[in-house]
Amino acid sequence: MNVTNFLKHHYRHFNAAALIDAAEGYNKHLAEGGKMMITLAGAMSTAEMGIQLAELIRQDKVQIISCTGANLEEDIFNLVAHDFYERVPHYRDLSAADEQALLERHLNRVTDTCIPEEEAMRRLEHSVLKFWEQADKAGERYFPHEFFYQILRSGELEQYYQIDPKDSWMLAAAEKNLPIVCPGWEDSTLGNIYAGHVISGDIKNVHTVRTGIEYMMYLAEWYTQNATEESTVGFFQIGGGIAGDFPICVVPMLHQDLQRTGVPLWGYFCQISDSTTSYGSYSGAVPNEKITWGKLGQHTPKFIIESDATIVAPLIFAMVLGQ
């Protein structure tokens, strides 16, 4: 029995049924000519979501991605330093002294997974700094994801690859030249490193890396060109936070601030969330709340799965990939 048949037979109620509905809605949206945005919050790259996300990209089942700076860089960290990662399955039992010991070994913990500073972060810094400096000296400016595309296409990291390249979603995205929006990039390891190099004078123009406002302008033009009544853009949100909150606002901005009232609303919406609405959490808000903000319509297909994205997303992706 393949994954799709297993899920359809066993996943019949509650969050399980919502998973099936969301996956079938995703497939229906694409089959009708729609496009899809996937948003990545949390530590989905460190959770190795790239194994399936890369295949979605290759099969043209996602047309644009919005992600945090952490997800942008952590896929490449995993690509070049996977063998040096350490898993800590007993992370709930760690004492403060245990955590200090990890720090002294230069291991940065994300739940049960430790990212090695030297082999991952500093290795990538060594490469990206050259590209930042070259652009800075030439008076050129690029988005964070464009700098990563340049590095990956140059081939200079290939000697360090420690996973099958087909499992890196950033490599797949670079090969497709996939549009990416990375709001709040400065809230990432390399964003901090970039700030340090500007402060130290290695980078003269702080705007050599293009900004979040420019990302919104980029997204506004992409959405205007790609969203039509015949081919709407769907929104598949993994987790919450800025990766989802930032791009979904492009529609009311286009309508209310630019008067592009002919641009359609998002044509599909799904969120995998473990956030709680009653806490005032925007990330936990039910999809209908977005109607009041001019993001979704009364009849937009809407799905919410209140569960762990690391469990749910791979199952939905399997169904979308026909596995």
XYZ file of C-alpha atoms in Angstrom:
323
model
C 0.000 0.000 0.000
C 1.477 3.386 -0.986
C 1.391 6.435 1.268
C -1.658 8.035 -0.357
C -3.757 4.873 -0.168
C -2.720 4.297 3.442
C -3.703 7.830 4.427
C -7.038 7.729 2.629
C -7.914 4.445 4.300
C -6.868 5.361 7.848
C -7.072 9.167 8.106
C -10.838 9.677 8.373
C -11.610 12.152 11.149
C -10.478 15.283 12.995
C -6.969 16.553 12.150
C -6.328 13.405 10.125
C -9.319 14.120 7.865
C -8.288 17.781 7.576
C -4.903 16.580 6.295
C -6.587 14.597 3.512
C -8.862 17.506 2.613
C -5.919 19.944 2.486
C -3.835 17.658 0.269
C -6.717 17.037 -2.116
C -7.413 20.769 -2.175
C -3.765 21.437 -3.031
C -3.936 18.970 -5.937
C -7.249 20.407 -7.149
C -5.828 23.945 -7.064
C -2.844 22.928 -9.212
C -4.977 20.830 -11.568
C -7.152 23.875 -12.255
C -4.091 25.867 -13.313
C -3.335 27.556 -10.017
C 0.068 28.348 -8.549
C 1.243 27.726 -4.985
C 3.291 29.559 -2.395
C 4.761 27.538 0.461
C 5.848 29.365 3.617
C 8.409 27.889 6.000
C 8.568 28.960 9.619
C 10.258 27.258 12.555
C 13.246 25.050 11.855
C 11.844 23.123 8.921
C 15.151 22.999 7.042
C 16.895 21.524 10.062
C 13.984 19.070 10.233
C 15.151 18.086 6.701
C 11.889 19.079 5.038
C 14.047 19.569 1.952
C 13.858 15.865 1.156
C 10.317 16.352 -0.171
C 10.271 20.099 -0.753
C 13.079 19.761 -3.294
C 10.995 17.273 -5.263
C 7.943 19.550 -5.136
C 10.122 22.273 -6.650
C 11.473 19.976 -9.364
C 7.947 18.860 -10.270
C 6.639 22.449 -10.441
C 4.227 21.916 -7.564
C 5.386 25.103 -5.859
C 6.016 28.376 -7.689
C 7.287 30.640 -4.901
C 8.552 30.215 -1.335
C 8.497 32.528 1.654
C 10.810 31.531 4.473
C 12.719 32.828 7.440
C 16.420 33.563 7.168
C 17.036 30.523 9.334
C 15.323 28.172 6.877
C 17.190 29.750 3.975
C 20.608 29.113 5.503
C 19.912 25.935 7.465
C 19.186 23.927 4.331
C 22.701 24.802 3.148
C 24.181 24.161 6.601
C 22.722 20.663 6.386
C 24.009 20.259 2.825
C 27.641 20.957 3.750
C 27.883 19.753 7.359
C 25.351 16.964 7.829
C 27.938 14.436 9.068
C 28.928 16.795 11.885
C 25.399 17.288 13.211
C 24.592 15.575 16.487
C 21.167 14.393 17.519
C 20.175 14.677 21.179
C 17.034 12.544 21.537
C 17.008 13.086 25.323
C 17.006 16.888 24.979
C 14.189 17.233 27.517
C 16.512 15.872 30.194
C 19.433 18.228 29.550
C 20.620 20.263 32.511
C 22.075 23.760 32.284
C 25.502 22.147 32.635
C 24.756 19.821 29.709
C 23.774 22.801 27.578
C 26.989 24.594 28.570
C 28.980 21.545 27.493
C 27.325 21.678 24.053
C 28.180 25.368 23.795
C 31.825 24.669 24.610
C 31.866 22.135 21.767
C 30.407 24.804 19.465
C 27.195 22.854 18.953
C 24.060 24.989 18.605
C 20.949 23.052 19.617
C 17.616 23.170 17.798
C 15.347 20.884 19.844
C 16.932 17.438 19.322
C 19.494 18.484 16.699
C 22.797 20.305 17.178
C 24.195 22.394 14.321
C 28.033 22.500 14.306
C 29.268 26.076 14.223
C 32.611 25.573 12.487
C 31.603 23.075 9.805
C 28.227 24.711 9.025
C 28.055 28.392 9.923
C 31.687 29.417 9.510
C 32.107 27.334 6.362
C 29.201 29.137 4.729
C 30.336 32.506 6.079
C 33.725 32.042 4.388
C 31.998 31.619 1.020
C 29.229 34.179 1.309
C 31.561 36.920 2.570
C 33.441 36.804 -0.750
C 30.202 37.314 -2.659
C 29.069 40.112 -0.335
C 32.413 41.896 -0.740
C 32.448 41.471 -4.532
C 28.963 42.935 -4.850
C 29.776 45.718 -2.393
C 32.876 46.787 -4.311
C 30.978 46.667 -7.611
C 28.115 48.734 -6.227
C 25.709 45.848 -6.815
C 22.863 44.771 -4.536
C 21.114 41.411 -4.240
C 18.501 39.741 -2.087
C 19.695 37.189 0.515
C 18.423 34.262 -1.542
C 20.147 35.608 -4.660
C 23.510 35.568 -2.884
C 22.885 31.936 -1.908
C 21.936 31.098 -5.493
C 25.224 32.624 -6.680
C 27.227 30.524 -4.223
C 25.419 27.283 -5.073
C 25.733 27.874 -8.816
C 29.442 28.665 -8.499
C 30.085 25.090 -7.353
C 32.569 26.095 -4.694
C 30.629 24.307 -1.954
C 30.342 21.015 -3.850
C 33.501 19.634 -2.237
C 31.715 19.814 1.127
C 28.380 18.191 0.194
C 27.467 15.554 2.779
C 23.927 14.692 1.724
C 22.480 13.669 -1.616
C 22.173 17.027 -3.454
C 18.661 16.099 -4.576
C 17.545 16.429 -0.929
C 18.501 20.108 -0.710
C 15.549 22.347 -1.464
C 17.819 25.380 -1.899
C 19.773 23.570 -4.621
C 16.516 22.651 -6.359
C 15.346 26.256 -6.038
C 18.621 27.590 -7.444
C 18.365 25.261 -10.425
C 14.826 26.525 -11.141
C 15.635 30.132 -10.217
C 12.580 29.876 -7.997
C 11.291 33.177 -6.587
C 11.889 33.395 -2.834
C 10.772 35.954 -0.277
C 12.775 36.051 2.948
C 11.303 38.676 5.293
C 13.275 39.561 8.405
C 16.450 37.976 7.035
C 18.473 39.967 9.561
C 17.011 37.675 12.228
C 19.280 34.800 11.210
C 22.826 33.607 11.857
C 24.139 34.997 8.575
C 22.119 38.161 9.083
C 23.980 38.671 12.362
C 27.268 37.848 10.644
C 26.485 40.359 7.896
C 25.800 43.063 10.479
C 29.159 42.299 12.067
C 30.991 42.690 8.758
C 29.248 46.017 8.128
C 30.213 47.244 11.605
C 33.830 46.128 11.098
C 33.956 47.870 7.713
C 34.376 44.779 5.519
C 31.083 45.764 3.827
C 30.810 49.490 3.120
C 27.156 49.712 2.080
C 24.690 48.156 4.505
C 22.196 47.903 1.621
C 24.413 45.575 -0.437
C 21.966 42.969 0.824
C 18.532 44.170 -0.244
C 15.883 44.774 2.413
C 12.535 43.418 3.545
C 10.624 46.375 2.114
C 12.195 45.595 -1.247
C 11.074 41.984 -0.814
C 7.477 43.217 -0.427
C 7.859 45.309 -3.577
C 9.293 42.244 -5.385
C 6.412 40.089 -4.153
C 3.823 42.705 -5.158
C 5.065 42.653 -8.739
C 5.333 38.856 -8.821
C 1.799 38.452 -7.478
C 0.352 41.048 -9.857
C 1.917 39.233 -12.817
C 1.056 35.690 -11.707
C -2.354 35.878 -10.006
C -5.302 35.904 -12.397
C -8.925 34.819 -12.091
C -8.023 31.781 -14.226
C -4.791 31.024 -12.306
C -4.957 32.131 -8.698
C -2.107 31.696 -6.222
C -2.569 29.390 -3.250
C -1.008 29.782 0.188
C 0.338 26.736 2.036
C 1.610 27.866 5.430
C 3.856 25.685 7.588
C 3.878 27.141 11.086
C 3.292 30.825 11.740
C 5.416 33.887 12.233
C 6.835 36.297 9.704
C 7.289 33.691 6.954
C 3.499 33.543 6.644
C 2.337 36.865 8.058
C 4.514 38.954 5.697
C 3.578 37.529 2.283
C -0.145 37.017 2.910
C -0.454 40.788 3.398
C 0.557 41.477 -0.207
C -3.059 41.121 -1.366
C -4.647 43.778 0.884
C -1.637 45.997 0.169
C -2.239 45.687 -3.574
C -5.962 46.349 -3.164
C -5.950 49.072 -0.526
C -2.647 50.893 -1.025
C -2.087 50.492 -4.777
C -5.733 50.280 -5.862
C -5.003 47.162 -7.955
C -8.490 45.923 -7.211
C -8.519 43.548 -10.165
C -5.881 41.323 -8.570
C -7.607 38.236 -7.088
C -7.443 37.126 -3.476
C -5.397 34.085 -2.517
C -7.121 31.134 -4.174
C -6.403 28.410 -1.590
C -5.292 28.533 2.021
C -3.911 25.870 4.324
C -2.068 26.241 7.598
C -0.398 23.609 9.730
C -0.334 25.117 13.190
C -0.005 24.255 16.852
C -0.751 27.826 17.938
C -3.780 28.675 20.080
C -6.273 31.262 18.864
C -7.457 32.306 22.333
C -3.977 33.589 23.227
C -4.390 36.395 20.688
C -1.983 34.639 18.374
C -2.163 35.790 14.758
C -0.513 32.533 13.732
C -3.278 30.577 15.422
C -6.152 32.587 13.954
C -8.700 30.543 12.045
C -8.682 31.219 8.297
C -12.022 33.093 8.353
C -10.401 35.890 10.369
C -8.326 36.642 7.268
C -11.532 37.513 5.377
C -11.858 40.636 7.518
C -8.349 41.705 6.466
C -9.015 41.312 2.755
C -6.675 38.336 2.339
C -9.098 35.479 1.734
C -12.601 35.422 0.330
C -15.807 33.937 1.657
C -15.527 31.042 -0.790
C -11.737 30.496 -0.736
C -10.962 26.834 0.045
C -9.586 26.957 3.596
C -7.939 24.276 5.693
C -6.277 24.252 9.100
C -4.513 21.267 10.604
C -3.690 21.684 14.278
C -0.723 19.380 14.592
C 3.045 19.040 14.324
C 4.267 20.294 10.943
C 7.208 17.862 10.928
C 4.668 15.025 10.923
C 1.898 16.535 8.823
C 3.728 18.360 6.007
C 5.642 15.292 4.703
C 2.362 13.343 4.503
C 0.605 16.099 2.563
C 3.617 16.480 0.281
C 3.575 12.718 -0.339
C -0.021 12.956 -1.513
C 0.736 15.976 -3.709
C 3.654 14.049 -5.235
C 1.437 11.029 -5.836
C 3.459 8.754 -3.586
